[in-house]
Short mmCIF file of C-alpha atoms and ligand atoms in Angstrom, two decimals:
data_model
loop_
_atom_site.label_atom_id
_atom_site.label_comp_id
_atom_site.label_asym_id
_atom_site.label_seq_id
_atom_site.Cartn_x
_atom_site.Cartn_y
_atom_site.Cartn_z
CA UNK J 390 -16.18 108.34 37.14
CA UNK J 391 -15.60 107.00 40.69
CA UNK J 392 -15.76 109.05 43.91
CA UNK J 393 -11.99 109.58 44.05
CA UNK J 394 -11.84 110.76 40.47
CA UNK J 395 -14.76 113.11 40.99
CA UNK J 396 -12.95 114.70 43.92
CA UNK J 397 -9.73 114.87 41.93
CA UNK J 398 -11.38 116.69 39.08
CA UNK J 399 -13.30 118.91 41.45
CA UNK J 400 -10.75 120.15 44.00
CA UNK J 401 -13.32 122.44 45.62
CA UNK J 402 -15.07 119.35 46.93
CA UNK J 403 -11.90 118.19 48.72
CA UNK J 404 -11.17 118.98 52.33
CA UNK J 405 -8.53 121.53 53.25
CA UNK J 406 -6.29 119.10 55.11
CA UNK J 407 -4.37 117.61 52.25
CA UNK J 408 -7.22 115.32 51.26
CA UNK J 409 -6.70 116.06 47.60
CA UNK J 410 -3.02 115.13 47.70
CA UNK J 411 -3.86 111.85 49.44
CA UNK J 412 -6.69 111.15 47.03
CA UNK J 413 -4.41 111.77 44.09
CA UNK J 414 -1.71 109.53 45.46
CA UNK J 415 -3.97 106.63 46.26
CA UNK J 416 -5.85 107.00 42.98
CA UNK J 417 -2.64 106.78 40.96
CA UNK J 418 -1.18 104.04 43.17
CA UNK J 419 -4.26 101.88 42.65
CA UNK J 420 -4.32 102.47 38.92
CA UNK J 421 -0.59 101.93 38.55
CA UNK J 422 -0.91 98.63 40.42
CA UNK J 423 -3.64 97.42 38.06
CA UNK J 424 -1.49 98.16 35.00
CA UNK J 425 1.60 96.65 36.65
CA UNK J 426 -0.25 93.39 37.34
CA UNK J 427 -1.17 93.11 33.66
CA UNK J 428 2.36 94.03 32.59
CA UNK J 429 3.96 91.51 34.96
CA UNK J 430 1.77 88.67 33.68
CA UNK J 431 2.94 89.38 30.13
CA UNK J 432 6.55 90.44 30.74
CA UNK J 433 8.38 87.20 29.92
CA UNK J 434 6.42 86.65 26.73
CA UNK J 435 6.81 90.28 25.63
CA UNK J 436 10.58 89.86 26.07
CA UNK J 437 10.78 86.45 24.41
CA UNK J 438 8.72 87.43 21.38
CA UNK J 439 9.97 91.06 21.25
CA UNK J 440 6.36 92.16 20.98
CA UNK J 441 4.60 95.34 22.05
CA UNK J 442 3.01 94.96 25.53
CA UNK J 443 -0.47 95.61 24.20
CA UNK J 444 -2.37 94.27 27.22
CA UNK J 445 -0.46 96.56 29.61
CA UNK J 446 -0.85 99.66 27.45
CA UNK J 447 -4.55 98.88 26.98
CA UNK J 448 -4.80 98.61 30.77
CA UNK J 449 -3.09 102.02 31.11
CA UNK J 450 -5.69 103.39 28.69
CA UNK J 451 -8.52 101.82 30.65
CA UNK J 452 -7.13 103.41 33.84
CA UNK J 453 -6.95 106.81 32.05
CA UNK J 454 -3.22 106.94 32.76
CA UNK J 455 -2.10 107.97 29.27
CA UNK J 456 -3.79 111.33 29.90
CA UNK J 457 -2.92 111.60 33.59
CA UNK J 458 -0.73 114.70 33.13
CA UNK J 459 -3.25 116.59 31.03
CA UNK J 460 -4.69 119.42 33.14
CA UNK J 461 -8.17 118.88 34.55
CA UNK J 462 -9.39 121.83 32.43
CA UNK J 463 -8.49 119.82 29.30
CA UNK J 464 -10.09 116.60 30.51
CA UNK J 465 -7.10 114.96 32.19
CA UNK J 466 -6.25 114.13 35.78
CA UNK J 467 -3.70 116.90 36.40
CA UNK J 468 -0.98 114.52 37.59
CA UNK J 469 2.36 115.87 38.84
CA UNK J 470 5.86 114.72 37.95
CA UNK J 471 5.93 112.84 41.28
CA UNK J 472 2.75 110.94 40.33
CA UNK J 473 4.10 110.04 36.89
CA UNK J 474 7.54 108.87 38.03
CA UNK J 475 6.01 106.75 40.79
CA UNK J 476 4.08 104.84 38.11
CA UNK J 477 7.22 104.53 35.95
CA UNK J 478 8.91 102.86 38.95
CA UNK J 479 5.93 100.57 39.63
CA UNK J 480 5.82 99.50 35.98
CA UNK J 481 9.61 99.06 35.87
CA UNK J 482 9.29 96.44 38.60
CA UNK J 483 6.77 94.56 36.45
CA UNK J 484 7.94 94.93 32.82
CA UNK J 485 10.80 97.18 31.70
CA UNK J 486 9.43 97.68 28.18
CA UNK J 487 6.02 98.77 29.45
CA UNK J 488 7.70 101.16 31.89
CA UNK J 489 9.90 102.67 29.18
CA UNK J 490 6.99 103.07 26.76
CA UNK J 491 5.02 104.78 29.52
CA UNK J 492 8.01 106.98 30.43
CA UNK J 493 8.57 108.09 26.83
CA UNK J 494 4.88 108.79 26.28
CA UNK J 495 4.70 110.86 29.48
CA UNK J 496 7.74 112.89 28.40
CA UNK J 497 5.99 113.83 25.15
CA UNK J 498 2.78 114.67 27.03
CA UNK J 499 4.77 116.89 29.42
CA UNK J 500 6.08 118.90 26.42
CA UNK J 501 2.53 119.19 25.10
CA UNK J 502 1.12 120.37 28.43
CA UNK J 503 3.84 122.85 29.22
CA UNK J 504 4.57 124.25 25.78
CA UNK J 505 1.28 123.68 23.96
CA UNK J 506 -0.98 125.79 26.17
CA UNK J 507 -2.34 128.74 24.20
CA UNK J 508 -1.85 127.03 20.81
CA UNK J 509 -5.16 125.78 19.39
CA UNK J 510 -3.67 122.73 17.63
CA UNK J 511 -1.87 121.58 20.75
CA UNK J 512 -4.78 122.25 23.05
CA UNK J 513 -7.03 120.12 20.83
CA UNK J 514 -4.39 117.39 20.98
CA UNK J 515 -4.27 117.66 24.77
CA UNK J 516 -8.02 117.09 24.92
CA UNK J 517 -7.70 114.15 22.53
CA UNK J 518 -4.91 112.53 24.58
CA UNK J 519 -7.20 112.70 27.63
CA UNK J 520 -10.43 111.67 25.91
CA UNK J 521 -9.08 109.06 23.48
CA UNK J 522 -6.04 108.02 25.54
CA UNK J 523 -3.74 108.51 22.55
CA UNK J 524 -0.25 107.01 22.80
CA UNK J 525 2.53 109.41 21.70
CA UNK J 526 5.92 108.21 20.46
CA UNK J 527 9.19 110.10 20.17
CA UNK J 528 11.41 110.65 17.15
CA UNK J 529 14.67 112.40 17.93
CA UNK J 530 17.31 109.96 16.63
CA UNK J 531 18.07 110.61 12.98
CA UNK J 532 20.31 108.75 10.52
CA UNK J 533 23.66 107.89 12.07
CA UNK J 534 23.59 110.94 14.32
CA UNK J 535 23.06 108.80 17.48
CA UNK J 536 21.79 110.67 20.49
CA UNK J 537 22.87 114.12 19.28
CA UNK J 538 19.40 115.56 19.79
CA UNK J 539 20.42 119.20 19.56
CA UNK J 540 21.33 118.87 15.86
CA UNK J 541 18.81 117.95 13.17
CA UNK J 542 19.39 117.11 9.52
CA UNK J 543 15.83 117.06 8.15
CA UNK J 544 14.15 120.45 7.73
CA UNK J 545 10.55 121.59 7.71
CA UNK J 546 9.45 122.58 4.17
CA UNK J 547 6.61 125.03 3.52
CA UNK J 548 4.42 124.78 0.42
CA UNK J 549 0.81 125.73 -0.43
CA UNK J 550 0.10 126.74 3.16
CA UNK J 551 1.16 123.31 4.42
CA UNK J 552 4.34 122.00 5.93
CA UNK J 553 6.10 118.75 5.20
CA UNK J 554 9.00 116.87 6.76
CA UNK J 555 10.89 113.76 5.71
CA UNK J 556 12.95 112.16 8.48
CA UNK J 557 15.30 109.22 8.49
CA UNK J 558 14.05 108.12 11.90
CA UNK J 559 16.41 105.26 12.72
CA UNK J 560 14.78 104.48 16.09
CA UNK J 561 11.16 105.12 17.09
CA UNK J 562 10.02 103.04 20.04
CA UNK J 563 6.50 101.62 19.49
CA UNK J 564 6.38 103.73 16.29
CA UNK J 565 4.05 101.25 14.61
CA UNK J 566 1.69 101.15 17.60
CA UNK J 567 1.56 104.86 18.46
CA UNK J 568 -1.33 107.22 17.70
CA UNK J 569 0.95 110.22 17.34
CA UNK J 570 4.60 111.27 17.19
CA UNK J 571 6.47 114.18 18.71
CA UNK J 572 9.55 114.99 16.66
CA UNK J 573 12.25 117.58 16.06
CA UNK J 574 13.49 119.19 12.84
CA UNK J 575 15.45 122.14 11.49
CA UNK J 576 13.17 125.18 11.35
CA UNK J 577 13.70 125.71 7.56
CA UNK J 578 15.90 124.42 4.76
CA UNK J 579 18.51 127.12 5.37
CA UNK J 580 18.47 126.99 9.18
CA UNK J 581 21.46 125.78 11.19
CA UNK J 582 21.34 122.19 12.53
CA UNK J 583 20.69 123.49 16.04
CA UNK J 584 17.89 125.90 15.01
CA UNK J 585 15.17 123.36 15.72
CA UNK J 586 11.43 123.19 16.17
CA UNK J 587 9.28 120.56 17.84
CA UNK J 588 6.22 119.11 16.10
CA UNK J 589 3.32 117.09 17.49
CA UNK J 590 1.56 115.07 14.79
CA UNK J 591 -1.21 112.52 14.82
CA UNK J 592 -1.59 109.51 12.55
CA UNK J 593 -3.63 111.30 9.88
CA UNK J 594 -0.65 113.61 9.29
CA UNK J 595 2.16 111.08 8.83
CA UNK J 596 3.17 107.80 7.28
CA UNK J 597 5.86 105.37 8.40
CA UNK J 598 7.93 103.17 6.07
CA UNK J 599 9.90 100.57 7.98
CA UNK J 600 13.66 100.65 7.34
CA UNK J 601 15.05 98.66 10.27
CA UNK J 602 13.87 96.02 12.75
CA UNK J 603 14.41 95.69 16.52
CA UNK J 604 16.20 92.45 17.38
CA UNK J 605 18.04 93.46 20.54
CA UNK J 606 19.49 92.21 23.80
CA UNK J 607 16.92 93.94 26.01
CA UNK J 608 14.00 96.37 26.05
CA UNK J 609 12.63 94.10 23.35
CA UNK J 610 9.00 95.01 23.90
CA UNK J 611 9.64 98.68 23.12
CA UNK J 612 9.72 97.60 19.44
CA UNK J 613 12.06 100.49 18.65
CA UNK J 614 12.28 99.90 14.90
CA UNK J 615 13.59 102.38 12.31
CA UNK J 616 11.27 104.22 9.92
CA UNK J 617 11.16 106.73 7.14
CA UNK J 618 8.83 109.28 8.71
CA UNK J 619 6.87 111.45 6.26
CA UNK J 620 4.82 114.29 7.73
CA UNK J 621 2.39 116.62 5.93
CA UNK J 622 -0.13 118.97 7.48
CA UNK J 623 -0.82 122.43 8.87
CA UNK J 624 2.02 124.61 10.17
CA UNK J 625 0.12 124.75 13.47
CA UNK J 626 1.61 121.31 14.31
CA UNK J 627 4.84 123.15 15.15
CA UNK J 628 5.07 124.24 18.78
CA UNK J 629 5.16 128.04 19.09
CA UNK J 630 8.27 127.95 21.29
CA UNK J 631 11.73 127.13 19.88
CA UNK J 632 12.98 123.63 20.64
CA UNK J 633 16.08 124.78 22.54
CA UNK J 634 13.85 126.12 25.33
CA UNK J 635 11.58 123.06 25.35
CA UNK J 636 14.65 120.82 25.46
CA UNK J 637 16.09 122.50 28.53
CA UNK J 638 12.86 123.11 30.45
CA UNK J 639 10.91 119.93 29.81
CA UNK J 640 12.22 117.33 27.37
CA UNK J 641 15.51 116.64 29.14
CA UNK J 642 14.36 116.89 32.78
CA UNK J 643 11.16 114.91 32.35
CA UNK J 644 12.82 112.25 30.17
CA UNK J 645 15.66 111.77 32.62
CA UNK J 646 13.35 111.64 35.64
CA UNK J 647 10.91 109.21 33.99
CA UNK J 648 13.60 106.98 32.47
CA UNK J 649 15.56 106.85 35.72
CA UNK J 650 12.41 105.88 37.61
CA UNK J 651 11.71 103.08 35.14
CA UNK J 652 15.32 101.85 35.47
CA UNK J 653 15.07 102.02 39.27
CA UNK J 654 11.99 99.79 38.97
CA UNK J 655 13.97 97.23 36.97
CA UNK J 656 16.75 97.33 39.57
CA UNK J 657 14.21 96.92 42.40
CA UNK J 658 12.71 93.86 40.71
CA UNK J 659 16.17 92.30 40.44
CA UNK J 660 16.84 93.06 44.13
CA UNK J 661 13.53 91.47 45.06
CA UNK J 662 14.49 88.25 43.31
CA UNK J 663 17.90 88.24 44.97
CA UNK J 664 16.26 88.76 48.35
CA UNK J 665 13.96 85.78 47.81
CA UNK J 666 16.93 83.69 46.73
CA UNK J 667 19.06 84.60 49.77
CA UNK J 668 16.13 84.02 52.14
CA UNK J 669 15.48 80.59 50.66
CA UNK J 670 19.17 79.67 50.76
CA UNK J 671 19.46 80.83 54.38
CA UNK J 672 16.36 78.86 55.38
CA UNK J 673 17.76 75.75 53.67
CA UNK J 674 21.05 76.13 55.58
CA UNK J 675 19.47 76.48 59.03
CA UNK J 676 19.82 80.25 59.08
CA UNK J 677 23.39 80.32 57.75
CA UNK J 678 23.82 83.14 55.22
CA UNK J 679 25.00 81.94 51.77
CA UNK J 680 28.32 83.35 50.46
CA UNK J 681 26.45 85.50 47.91
CA UNK J 682 24.70 87.51 50.63
CA UNK J 683 27.27 90.30 50.40
CA UNK J 684 26.28 90.86 46.77
CA UNK J 685 22.67 91.18 47.85
CA UNK J 686 23.67 93.83 50.40
CA UNK J 687 25.59 95.65 47.66
CA UNK J 688 22.51 95.49 45.41
CA UNK J 689 20.36 97.01 48.16
CA UNK J 690 22.96 99.71 48.70
CA UNK J 691 23.11 100.75 45.04
CA UNK J 692 19.30 100.69 44.83
CA UNK J 693 19.13 103.02 47.85
CA UNK J 694 21.61 105.40 46.15
CA UNK J 695 19.60 105.28 42.95
CA UNK J 696 16.30 106.07 44.69
CA UNK J 697 17.85 108.88 46.72
CA UNK J 698 19.31 110.46 43.61
CA UNK J 699 16.01 110.34 41.75
CA UNK J 700 14.12 111.72 44.76
CA UNK J 701 16.54 114.65 45.13
CA UNK J 702 16.28 115.54 41.43
CA UNK J 703 12.50 115.13 41.45
CA UNK J 704 12.19 117.61 44.31
CA UNK J 705 14.63 119.97 42.61
CA UNK J 706 12.64 119.89 39.37
CA UNK J 707 9.27 120.22 41.10
CA UNK J 708 10.56 123.21 43.08
CA UNK J 709 11.64 125.07 39.92
CA UNK J 710 9.16 123.68 37.42
CA UNK J 711 7.88 127.12 36.42
CA UNK J 712 11.14 129.02 36.88
CA UNK J 713 12.72 129.20 33.42
CA UNK J 714 15.95 130.74 34.69
CA UNK J 715 16.46 128.10 37.35
CA UNK J 716 15.79 125.30 34.86
CA UNK J 717 18.29 126.76 32.39
CA UNK J 718 20.98 127.23 35.07
CA UNK J 719 24.26 125.34 34.79
CA UNK J 720 23.69 123.70 38.16
CA UNK J 721 20.25 122.34 37.30
CA UNK J 722 21.25 121.18 33.82
CA UNK J 723 24.37 119.45 35.16
CA UNK J 724 22.36 117.77 37.89
CA UNK J 725 19.61 116.50 35.60
CA UNK J 726 22.10 115.25 33.01
CA UNK J 727 24.25 113.56 35.63
CA UNK J 728 21.09 111.94 37.01
CA UNK J 729 20.67 110.10 33.70
CA UNK J 730 24.31 109.00 33.68
CA UNK J 731 24.39 107.91 37.33
CA UNK J 732 20.94 106.31 37.38
CA UNK J 733 21.74 104.19 34.34
CA UNK J 734 25.08 103.03 35.76
CA UNK J 735 23.49 102.28 39.14
CA UNK J 736 20.63 100.33 37.54
CA UNK J 737 23.12 98.09 35.72
CA UNK J 738 25.27 97.73 38.83
CA UNK J 739 22.26 96.82 40.98
CA UNK J 740 21.00 94.20 38.53
CA UNK J 741 24.54 92.81 38.24
CA UNK J 742 24.88 92.57 42.02
CA UNK J 743 21.50 90.84 42.20
CA UNK J 744 22.66 88.33 39.59
CA UNK J 745 25.86 87.61 41.52
CA UNK J 746 23.85 87.17 44.71
CA UNK J 747 21.72 84.50 43.01
CA UNK J 748 24.62 82.84 41.17
CA UNK J 749 23.57 80.34 38.53
CA UNK J 750 19.92 80.59 39.60
CA UNK J 751 20.08 84.26 38.59
CA UNK J 752 22.02 83.61 35.41
CA UNK J 753 19.52 81.04 34.16
CA UNK J 754 16.80 82.28 31.85
CA UNK J 755 14.27 80.05 33.57
CA UNK J 756 13.32 79.65 37.22
CA UNK J 757 11.94 82.01 39.83
CA UNK J 758 15.31 83.68 40.57
CA UNK J 759 16.34 84.53 37.00
CA UNK J 760 17.53 88.13 36.66
CA UNK J 761 18.63 87.76 33.03
CA UNK J 762 15.77 89.83 31.64
CA UNK J 763 16.36 92.58 34.19
CA UNK J 764 20.05 92.78 33.44
CA UNK J 765 19.51 92.80 29.67
CA UNK J 766 16.86 95.51 29.96
CA UNK J 767 19.01 97.61 32.30
CA UNK J 768 21.96 97.40 29.90
CA UNK J 769 20.09 99.64 27.45
CA UNK J 770 20.16 102.52 29.91
CA UNK J 771 23.75 103.79 29.51
CA UNK J 772 23.28 103.71 25.69
CA UNK J 773 19.97 105.55 25.51
CA UNK J 774 21.52 108.94 24.76
CA UNK J 775 24.96 107.58 25.42
CA UNK J 776 26.50 108.42 28.79
CA UNK J 777 29.84 109.18 27.08
CA UNK J 778 28.13 111.75 24.90
CA UNK J 779 26.41 113.38 27.89
CA UNK J 780 29.62 113.48 29.93
CA UNK J 781 31.55 114.97 27.01
CA UNK J 782 28.83 117.59 26.49
CA UNK J 783 28.74 118.77 30.08
CA UNK J 784 32.47 118.73 30.73
CA UNK J 785 32.96 122.44 29.93
CA UNK J 786 29.87 123.50 31.90
CA UNK J 787 31.03 121.47 34.91
CA UNK J 788 34.34 123.33 34.85
CA UNK J 789 32.52 126.66 35.14
CA UNK J 790 30.23 125.64 37.96
CA UNK J 791 31.73 126.10 41.45
CA UNK J 792 32.19 123.33 43.97
CA UNK J 793 29.37 123.48 46.59
CA UNK J 794 30.34 125.32 49.77
CA UNK J 795 27.77 123.55 51.95
CA UNK J 796 26.33 120.04 52.22
CA UNK J 797 22.78 121.16 51.50
CA UNK J 798 21.77 124.08 49.28
C1 LIG E 946 15.57 101.06 24.40
C2 LIG E 946 15.83 102.24 23.51
C3 LIG E 946 14.74 102.96 23.06
C4 LIG E 946 14.94 104.05 22.22
N1 LIG E 946 13.86 104.74 21.78
C5 LIG E 946 14.02 105.81 20.98
C6 LIG E 946 12.89 106.54 20.49
O1 LIG E 946 11.75 106.22 20.82
N2 LIG E 946 13.11 107.59 19.68
C7 LIG E 946 14.35 107.98 19.33
O2 LIG E 946 14.47 108.96 18.60
N3 LIG E 946 15.45 107.31 19.75
C8 LIG E 946 15.30 106.24 20.56
N4 LIG E 946 16.41 105.54 21.00
C9 LIG E 946 17.75 105.93 20.52
C10 LIG E 946 18.55 106.68 21.58
O3 LIG E 946 17.85 107.78 22.03
C11 LIG E 946 19.90 107.09 21.06
O4 LIG E 946 19.76 107.94 19.99
C12 LIG E 946 20.68 105.93 20.62
O5 LIG E 946 20.64 104.95 21.62
C13 LIG E 946 22.10 106.32 20.37
O6 LIG E 946 22.60 105.39 19.44
P1 LIG E 946 24.14 105.07 19.21
O7 LIG E 946 24.66 104.39 20.41
O8 LIG E 946 24.22 104.35 17.93
O9 LIG E 946 24.80 106.47 18.95
P2 LIG E 946 25.84 107.40 19.64
O10 LIG E 946 25.20 108.22 20.70
O11 LIG E 946 26.47 108.16 18.56
O12 LIG E 946 26.92 106.45 20.30
C14 LIG E 946 27.76 105.58 19.54
C15 LIG E 946 29.10 105.42 20.20
O13 LIG E 946 29.80 106.67 20.14
C16 LIG E 946 30.24 107.06 21.41
N5 LIG E 946 30.09 108.52 21.53
C17 LIG E 946 29.12 109.28 20.95
N6 LIG E 946 29.32 110.57 21.25
C18 LIG E 946 30.42 110.62 22.04
C19 LIG E 946 31.14 111.69 22.65
N7 LIG E 946 30.76 112.95 22.50
N8 LIG E 946 32.22 111.38 23.37
C20 LIG E 946 32.63 110.10 23.49
N9 LIG E 946 31.99 109.06 22.93
C21 LIG E 946 30.91 109.32 22.21
C22 LIG E 946 29.36 106.30 22.39
O14 LIG E 946 30.03 106.04 23.60
C23 LIG E 946 29.05 105.04 21.66
O15 LIG E 946 30.04 104.10 21.92
C24 LIG E 946 16.26 104.43 21.85
C25 LIG E 946 17.34 103.71 22.32
C26 LIG E 946 17.15 102.62 23.15
C27 LIG E 946 18.33 101.85 23.65
#
């Protein structure tokens, strides 16, 4: 354990002038940068071969980042949502698949930390995530139900003091590489589709039978294949709280914040390439701006909007993180759902503007100005829990919520 980490885990040793916050920030920045360097070196090959970014995830393990959110009392680094999303952004700039894997894992860990405290099974798992740097995957998509997370088909069965669950899990990112899965199911065989529970299971309690591959346009390194997921084990794997509360308080906000940050990272990487292209073109023309410069300005503008939107929602979530009523409010839920919709559209728009700024050099799959991978990766974002579905779901709630009377709340 280095000096910084010792201070982080022992806040009493820190000074009273914000030293701990600075320590935390620089510790995570340094570690995020190490993982990003590994991810960047591998990004093109991960994309080309549609393979899991093993080197980057191993680096995240070595930097103790898979357990960064686990409270210090359970052996983790007690990271905040700001710390986590900053790393999602840093990784997004390097390799979109690595960033998305990291974002999904952190969302599952957030559910474990917030809703597992007080439950022996989940507390043991928290300690294991920190000590063994376990990678947790997510299984919410089921059959042809798309992104309709608040309705499950498969139900938990009870027999001989054990529970079992059989899920047609059509998409599980890095399912084959994960050490554990967090999944949803109907509470019992006669429960309604929306009466759901959340389960956290480790490898010794499930098997995966592959039913579908992952040959896609982008996000190829997430290896989001389809599986028949069979779970058997103690009932304690089920979180004590009902899923509807976990969904509203943690799953949705943390997923949308982490995903958006990863997408913003992809957009930033595309902008960076466009900037290099425009600079080179301007230098080659004696300082004369190339005609595509306006597209670069537009890319910068949409990236600025994207970052501002994420920052505002991050602060909003952090301010109400332990206020169940505020998190469940129409205003917060609309904001956090619209963040996902807007961030995904802005990420695509930014990458598209960057491509147009670079012209053919951006469209090419080779060369230092290619933004093809970024655009393909960003295109997954409006589909990942489809924006149309989200907008349709919140239409009625938006009608009920008043128009703001002031610029700032
Ligand atoms: C990169 C990536 C990684 C993923 N990883 C995981 C994972 O780890 N675990 C997991 O469980 N899932 C994962 N998913 C799946 C994801 O969460 C969604 O479930 C999935 O993308 C939705 O699939 P769909 O487009 O077929 O379904 P749908 O959401 O049903 O959408 C299909 C079509 O129907 C339209 N549509 C649907 N509902 C409405 C509506 N109410 N109003 C209007 N139009 C509507 C949509 O616009 C779309 O055209 C991942 C997806 C991606 C892209």
